Amino acid sequence: MTPVVEIKVRDHGPYKVTGPVRLIDAEGNTFDVGDGPIALCRCGWSKTKPFCDRTHREEGFESCERASD
């Protein structure tokens, strides 16, 4: 059975990714981040991009994204 990868959009916070994923940066470098969970920045203020470092809390980031049909 193929493992499930789940991406959860968290209100006012990062994307939470669980499952086996490989992250590829703009230069094509790959990073095996294992089975997660990992948190990916949505606010743009993280000092550890693409990963979340919780700076969104200090900056007051607000976003309640919802998936469209």
PDB file as gemmi writes it, atoms N, CA and C in Angstrom:
CRYST1    1.000    1.000    1.000  90.00  90.00  90.00 P 1                      
ATOM      1  N   MET A   1       0.838  -1.179   0.000  1.00  0.00           N  
ATOM      2  CA  MET A   1       0.000   0.000   0.000  1.00  0.00           C  
ATOM      3  C   MET A   1       0.888   1.250   0.000  1.00  0.00           C  
ATOM      4  N   THR A   2       0.565   2.196  -0.841  1.00  0.00           N  
ATOM      5  CA  THR A   2       1.319   3.438  -0.937  1.00  0.00           C  
ATOM      6  C   THR A   2       1.020   4.336   0.260  1.00  0.00           C  
ATOM      7  N   PRO A   3       2.067   4.859   0.917  1.00  0.00           N  
ATOM      8  CA  PRO A   3       1.837   5.761   2.050  1.00  0.00           C  
ATOM      9  C   PRO A   3       1.092   7.023   1.609  1.00  0.00           C  
ATOM     10  N   VAL A   4       0.276   7.532   2.482  1.00  0.00           N  
ATOM     11  CA  VAL A   4      -0.501   8.733   2.195  1.00  0.00           C  
ATOM     12  C   VAL A   4       0.287   9.962   2.632  1.00  0.00           C  
ATOM     13  N   VAL A   5       0.333  10.950   1.762  1.00  0.00           N  
ATOM     14  CA  VAL A   5       0.910  12.246   2.110  1.00  0.00           C  
ATOM     15  C   VAL A   5      -0.259  13.190   2.344  1.00  0.00           C  
ATOM     16  N   GLU A   6      -0.215  13.902   3.466  1.00  0.00           N  
ATOM     17  CA  GLU A   6      -1.299  14.821   3.814  1.00  0.00           C  
ATOM     18  C   GLU A   6      -0.724  16.219   3.999  1.00  0.00           C  
ATOM     19  N   ILE A   7      -1.386  17.203   3.400  1.00  0.00           N  
ATOM     20  CA  ILE A   7      -1.010  18.603   3.585  1.00  0.00           C  
ATOM     21  C   ILE A   7      -2.197  19.300   4.224  1.00  0.00           C  
ATOM     22  N   LYS A   8      -1.975  19.813   5.423  1.00  0.00           N  
ATOM     23  CA  LYS A   8      -3.045  20.478   6.158  1.00  0.00           C  
ATOM     24  C   LYS A   8      -2.741  21.970   6.225  1.00  0.00           C  
ATOM     25  N   VAL A   9      -3.704  22.784   5.783  1.00  0.00           N  
ATOM     26  CA  VAL A   9      -3.572  24.229   5.881  1.00  0.00           C  
ATOM     27  C   VAL A   9      -4.055  24.629   7.266  1.00  0.00           C  
ATOM     28  N   ARG A  10      -3.179  25.231   8.045  1.00  0.00           N  
ATOM     29  CA  ARG A  10      -3.526  25.603   9.413  1.00  0.00           C  
ATOM     30  C   ARG A  10      -3.871  27.087   9.458  1.00  0.00           C  
ATOM     31  N   ASP A  11      -5.010  27.425  10.063  1.00  0.00           N  
ATOM     32  CA  ASP A  11      -5.399  28.825  10.187  1.00  0.00           C  
ATOM     33  C   ASP A  11      -4.289  29.616  10.859  1.00  0.00           C  
ATOM     34  N   HIS A  12      -3.916  30.727  10.250  1.00  0.00           N  
ATOM     35  CA  HIS A  12      -2.912  31.655  10.781  1.00  0.00           C  
ATOM     36  C   HIS A  12      -1.550  31.000  10.999  1.00  0.00           C  
ATOM     37  N   GLY A  13      -1.281  29.909  10.305  1.00  0.00           N  
ATOM     38  CA  GLY A  13      -0.017  29.208  10.509  1.00  0.00           C  
ATOM     39  C   GLY A  13       0.484  28.532   9.252  1.00  0.00           C  
ATOM     40  N   PRO A  14       1.392  27.583   9.423  1.00  0.00           N  
ATOM     41  CA  PRO A  14       2.058  26.939   8.290  1.00  0.00           C  
ATOM     42  C   PRO A  14       1.219  25.835   7.644  1.00  0.00           C  
ATOM     43  N   TYR A  15       1.740  25.337   6.528  1.00  0.00           N  
ATOM     44  CA  TYR A  15       1.227  24.094   5.961  1.00  0.00           C  
ATOM     45  C   TYR A  15       1.874  22.967   6.759  1.00  0.00           C  
ATOM     46  N   LYS A  16       1.083  22.053   7.290  1.00  0.00           N  
ATOM     47  CA  LYS A  16       1.619  20.894   8.005  1.00  0.00           C  
ATOM     48  C   LYS A  16       1.594  19.713   7.042  1.00  0.00           C  
ATOM     49  N   VAL A  17       2.769  19.135   6.794  1.00  0.00           N  
ATOM     50  CA  VAL A  17       2.905  18.042   5.833  1.00  0.00           C  
ATOM     51  C   VAL A  17       3.298  16.778   6.584  1.00  0.00           C  
ATOM     52  N   THR A  18       2.513  15.724   6.407  1.00  0.00           N  
ATOM     53  CA  THR A  18       2.845  14.428   6.992  1.00  0.00           C  
ATOM     54  C   THR A  18       2.913  13.396   5.880  1.00  0.00           C  
ATOM     55  N   GLY A  19       3.773  12.422   6.074  1.00  0.00           N  
ATOM     56  CA  GLY A  19       3.964  11.380   5.075  1.00  0.00           C  
ATOM     57  C   GLY A  19       5.336  11.515   4.442  1.00  0.00           C  
ATOM     58  N   PRO A  20       5.734  10.521   3.657  1.00  0.00           N  
ATOM     59  CA  PRO A  20       7.065  10.542   3.044  1.00  0.00           C  
ATOM     60  C   PRO A  20       7.127  11.548   1.896  1.00  0.00           C  
ATOM     61  N   VAL A  21       7.932  12.585   2.066  1.00  0.00           N  
ATOM     62  CA  VAL A  21       8.065  13.609   1.028  1.00  0.00           C  
ATOM     63  C   VAL A  21       9.536  13.915   0.783  1.00  0.00           C  
ATOM     64  N   ARG A  22       9.806  14.438  -0.390  1.00  0.00           N  
ATOM     65  CA  ARG A  22      11.138  14.925  -0.739  1.00  0.00           C  
ATOM     66  C   ARG A  22      10.964  16.379  -1.150  1.00  0.00           C  
ATOM     67  N   LEU A  23      11.707  17.253  -0.544  1.00  0.00           N  
ATOM     68  CA  LEU A  23      11.640  18.675  -0.842  1.00  0.00           C  
ATOM     69  C   LEU A  23      12.704  19.007  -1.875  1.00  0.00           C  
ATOM     70  N   ILE A  24      12.326  19.747  -2.922  1.00  0.00           N  
ATOM     71  CA  ILE A  24      13.257  20.140  -3.981  1.00  0.00           C  
ATOM     72  C   ILE A  24      13.275  21.662  -4.045  1.00  0.00           C  
ATOM     73  N   ASP A  25      14.471  22.260  -3.905  1.00  0.00           N  
ATOM     74  CA  ASP A  25      14.552  23.720  -3.922  1.00  0.00           C  
ATOM     75  C   ASP A  25      14.631  24.248  -5.354  1.00  0.00           C  
ATOM     76  N   ALA A  26      14.727  25.562  -5.490  1.00  0.00           N  
ATOM     77  CA  ALA A  26      14.714  26.212  -6.799  1.00  0.00           C  
ATOM     78  C   ALA A  26      15.901  25.814  -7.675  1.00  0.00           C  
ATOM     79  N   GLU A  27      17.001  25.400  -7.052  1.00  0.00           N  
ATOM     80  CA  GLU A  27      18.173  24.969  -7.816  1.00  0.00           C  
ATOM     81  C   GLU A  27      18.143  23.481  -8.144  1.00  0.00           C  
ATOM     82  N   GLY A  28      17.108  22.781  -7.705  1.00  0.00           N  
ATOM     83  CA  GLY A  28      17.000  21.357  -7.974  1.00  0.00           C  
ATOM     84  C   GLY A  28      17.620  20.468  -6.916  1.00  0.00           C  
ATOM     85  N   ASN A  29      18.138  21.065  -5.845  1.00  0.00           N  
ATOM     86  CA  ASN A  29      18.684  20.274  -4.742  1.00  0.00           C  
ATOM     87  C   ASN A  29      17.544  19.585  -4.009  1.00  0.00           C  
ATOM     88  N   THR A  30      17.737  18.313  -3.675  1.00  0.00           N  
ATOM     89  CA  THR A  30      16.687  17.573  -2.978  1.00  0.00           C  
ATOM     90  C   THR A  30      17.047  17.372  -1.515  1.00  0.00           C  
ATOM     91  N   PHE A  31      16.018  17.393  -0.693  1.00  0.00           N  
ATOM     92  CA  PHE A  31      16.176  17.213   0.741  1.00  0.00           C  
ATOM     93  C   PHE A  31      15.177  16.165   1.193  1.00  0.00           C  
ATOM     94  N   ASP A  32      15.663  15.041   1.694  1.00  0.00           N  
ATOM     95  CA  ASP A  32      14.774  14.009   2.210  1.00  0.00           C  
ATOM     96  C   ASP A  32      14.372  14.413   3.618  1.00  0.00           C  
ATOM     97  N   VAL A  33      13.116  14.740   3.795  1.00  0.00           N  
ATOM     98  CA  VAL A  33      12.634  15.176   5.107  1.00  0.00           C  
ATOM     99  C   VAL A  33      11.886  14.059   5.819  1.00  0.00           C  
ATOM    100  N   GLY A  34      11.978  12.841   5.276  1.00  0.00           N  
ATOM    101  CA  GLY A  34      11.392  11.680   5.939  1.00  0.00           C  
ATOM    102  C   GLY A  34       9.879  11.666   5.901  1.00  0.00           C  
ATOM    103  N   ASP A  35       9.318  11.057   6.929  1.00  0.00           N  
ATOM    104  CA  ASP A  35       7.867  10.894   7.001  1.00  0.00           C  
ATOM    105  C   ASP A  35       7.169  12.055   7.693  1.00  0.00           C  
ATOM    106  N   GLY A  36       7.907  13.090   8.044  1.00  0.00           N  
ATOM    107  CA  GLY A  36       7.292  14.259   8.673  1.00  0.00           C  
ATOM    108  C   GLY A  36       6.884  13.976  10.096  1.00  0.00           C  
ATOM    109  N   PRO A  37       6.108  14.801  10.688  1.00  0.00           N  
ATOM    110  CA  PRO A  37       5.535  15.970  10.023  1.00  0.00           C  
ATOM    111  C   PRO A  37       6.549  17.097   9.904  1.00  0.00           C  
ATOM    112  N   ILE A  38       6.342  17.925   8.876  1.00  0.00           N  
ATOM    113  CA  ILE A  38       7.120  19.147   8.725  1.00  0.00           C  
ATOM    114  C   ILE A  38       6.135  20.298   8.578  1.00  0.00           C  
ATOM    115  N   ALA A  39       6.587  21.489   8.893  1.00  0.00           N  
ATOM    116  CA  ALA A  39       5.756  22.681   8.757  1.00  0.00           C  
ATOM    117  C   ALA A  39       6.423  23.604   7.746  1.00  0.00           C  
ATOM    118  N   LEU A  40       5.680  23.975   6.706  1.00  0.00           N  
ATOM    119  CA  LEU A  40       6.199  24.854   5.665  1.00  0.00           C  
ATOM    120  C   LEU A  40       5.627  26.256   5.841  1.00  0.00           C  
ATOM    121  N   CYS A  41       6.493  27.253   5.766  1.00  0.00           N  
ATOM    122  CA  CYS A  41       6.127  28.647   5.993  1.00  0.00           C  
ATOM    123  C   CYS A  41       5.108  29.139   4.968  1.00  0.00           C  
ATOM    124  N   ARG A  42       4.113  29.885   5.454  1.00  0.00           N  
ATOM    125  CA  ARG A  42       3.165  30.582   4.578  1.00  0.00           C  
ATOM    126  C   ARG A  42       3.258  32.086   4.745  1.00  0.00           C  
ATOM    127  N   CYS A  43       3.825  32.557   5.853  1.00  0.00           N  
ATOM    128  CA  CYS A  43       3.795  33.988   6.156  1.00  0.00           C  
ATOM    129  C   CYS A  43       4.882  34.776   5.434  1.00  0.00           C  
ATOM    130  N   GLY A  44       5.992  34.117   5.091  1.00  0.00           N  
ATOM    131  CA  GLY A  44       7.093  34.789   4.424  1.00  0.00           C  
ATOM    132  C   GLY A  44       8.155  35.341   5.354  1.00  0.00           C  
ATOM    133  N   TRP A  45       7.942  35.308   6.660  1.00  0.00           N  
ATOM    134  CA  TRP A  45       8.888  35.885   7.614  1.00  0.00           C  
ATOM    135  C   TRP A  45       9.872  34.871   8.203  1.00  0.00           C  
ATOM    136  N   SER A  46       9.686  33.603   7.962  1.00  0.00           N  
ATOM    137  CA  SER A  46      10.554  32.586   8.559  1.00  0.00           C  
ATOM    138  C   SER A  46      12.017  32.815   8.189  1.00  0.00           C  
ATOM    139  N   LYS A  47      12.883  32.598   9.148  1.00  0.00           N  
ATOM    140  CA  LYS A  47      14.320  32.696   8.897  1.00  0.00           C  
ATOM    141  C   LYS A  47      14.891  31.340   8.489  1.00  0.00           C  
ATOM    142  N   THR A  48      14.037  30.313   8.442  1.00  0.00           N  
ATOM    143  CA  THR A  48      14.464  28.963   8.072  1.00  0.00           C  
ATOM    144  C   THR A  48      13.667  28.448   6.878  1.00  0.00           C  
ATOM    145  N   LYS A  49      13.283  29.374   5.966  1.00  0.00           N  
ATOM    146  CA  LYS A  49      12.482  28.987   4.806  1.00  0.00           C  
ATOM    147  C   LYS A  49      13.129  27.825   4.063  1.00  0.00           C  
ATOM    148  N   PRO A  50      12.369  26.921   3.553  1.00  0.00           N  
ATOM    149  CA  PRO A  50      10.915  26.948   3.451  1.00  0.00           C  
ATOM    150  C   PRO A  50      10.193  26.467   4.707  1.00  0.00           C  
ATOM    151  N   PHE A  51      10.962  26.168   5.748  1.00  0.00           N  
ATOM    152  CA  PHE A  51      10.352  25.632   6.962  1.00  0.00           C  
ATOM    153  C   PHE A  51       9.849  26.752   7.866  1.00  0.00           C  
ATOM    154  N   CYS A  52       8.826  26.459   8.612  1.00  0.00           N  
ATOM    155  CA  CYS A  52       8.252  27.407   9.559  1.00  0.00           C  
ATOM    156  C   CYS A  52       9.117  27.470  10.816  1.00  0.00           C  
ATOM    157  N   ASP A  53       9.369  28.678  11.297  1.00  0.00           N  
ATOM    158  CA  ASP A  53      10.073  28.847  12.573  1.00  0.00           C  
ATOM    159  C   ASP A  53       9.189  29.574  13.599  1.00  0.00           C  
ATOM    160  N   ARG A  54       7.908  29.648  13.308  1.00  0.00           N  
ATOM    161  CA  ARG A  54       6.879  30.258  14.167  1.00  0.00           C  
ATOM    162  C   ARG A  54       6.946  31.781  14.243  1.00  0.00           C  
ATOM    163  N   THR A  55       7.695  32.407  13.356  1.00  0.00           N  
ATOM    164  CA  THR A  55       7.744  33.866  13.331  1.00  0.00           C  
ATOM    165  C   THR A  55       6.372  34.457  13.039  1.00  0.00           C  
ATOM    166  N   HIS A  56       5.501  33.700  12.373  1.00  0.00           N  
ATOM    167  CA  HIS A  56       4.158  34.199  12.060  1.00  0.00           C  
ATOM    168  C   HIS A  56       3.415  34.648  13.311  1.00  0.00           C  
ATOM    169  N   ARG A  57       3.699  34.022  14.431  1.00  0.00           N  
ATOM    170  CA  ARG A  57       3.048  34.398  15.695  1.00  0.00           C  
ATOM    171  C   ARG A  57       3.471  35.795  16.134  1.00  0.00           C  
ATOM    172  N   GLU A  58       4.761  36.083  16.025  1.00  0.00           N  
ATOM    173  CA  GLU A  58       5.276  37.400  16.414  1.00  0.00           C  
ATOM    174  C   GLU A  58       4.796  38.496  15.471  1.00  0.00           C  
ATOM    175  N   GLU A  59       4.657  38.155  14.193  1.00  0.00           N  
ATOM    176  CA  GLU A  59       4.297  39.137  13.174  1.00  0.00           C  
ATOM    177  C   GLU A  59       2.789  39.326  13.020  1.00  0.00           C  
ATOM    178  N   GLY A  60       2.001  38.475  13.671  1.00  0.00           N  
ATOM    179  CA  GLY A  60       0.548  38.604  13.586  1.00  0.00           C  
ATOM    180  C   GLY A  60      -0.038  38.141  12.260  1.00  0.00           C  
ATOM    181  N   PHE A  61       0.596  37.156  11.640  1.00  0.00           N  
ATOM    182  CA  PHE A  61       0.103  36.624  10.365  1.00  0.00           C  
ATOM    183  C   PHE A  61      -1.310  36.082  10.527  1.00  0.00           C  
ATOM    184  N   GLU A  62      -2.195  36.473   9.609  1.00  0.00           N  
ATOM    185  CA  GLU A  62      -3.568  35.979   9.632  1.00  0.00           C  
ATOM    186  C   GLU A  62      -3.959  35.499   8.247  1.00  0.00           C  
ATOM    187  N   SER A  63      -4.422  34.278   8.177  1.00  0.00           N  
ATOM    188  CA  SER A  63      -4.915  33.713   6.931  1.00  0.00           C  
ATOM    189  C   SER A  63      -5.721  32.470   7.245  1.00  0.00           C  
ATOM    190  N   CYS A  64      -6.924  32.414   6.710  1.00  0.00           N  
ATOM    191  CA  CYS A  64      -7.808  31.254   6.904  1.00  0.00           C  
ATOM    192  C   CYS A  64      -8.179  30.700   5.538  1.00  0.00           C  
ATOM    193  N   GLU A  65      -7.195  30.195   4.828  1.00  0.00           N  
ATOM    194  CA  GLU A  65      -7.412  29.653   3.484  1.00  0.00           C  
ATOM    195  C   GLU A  65      -8.309  28.425   3.525  1.00  0.00           C  
ATOM    196  N   ARG A  66      -9.130  28.276   2.521  1.00  0.00           N  
ATOM    197  CA  ARG A  66      -9.973  27.100   2.365  1.00  0.00           C  
ATOM    198  C   ARG A  66      -9.815  26.577   0.944  1.00  0.00           C  
ATOM    199  N   ALA A  67      -9.810  25.275   0.800  1.00  0.00           N  
ATOM    200  CA  ALA A  67      -9.717  24.667  -0.525  1.00  0.00           C  
ATOM    201  C   ALA A  67     -11.012  24.915  -1.285  1.00  0.00           C  
ATOM    202  N   SER A  68     -10.885  25.147  -2.583  1.00  0.00           N  
ATOM    203  CA  SER A  68     -12.080  25.336  -3.399  1.00  0.00           C  
ATOM    204  C   SER A  68     -12.427  24.026  -4.092  1.00  0.00           C  
ATOM    205  N   ASP A  69     -13.663  23.890  -4.445  1.00  0.00           N  
ATOM    206  CA  ASP A  69     -14.127  22.670  -5.125  1.00  0.00           C  
ATOM    207  C   ASP A  69     -13.753  22.678  -6.577  1.00  0.00           C  
TER     208      ASP A  69                                                      
END                                                                             
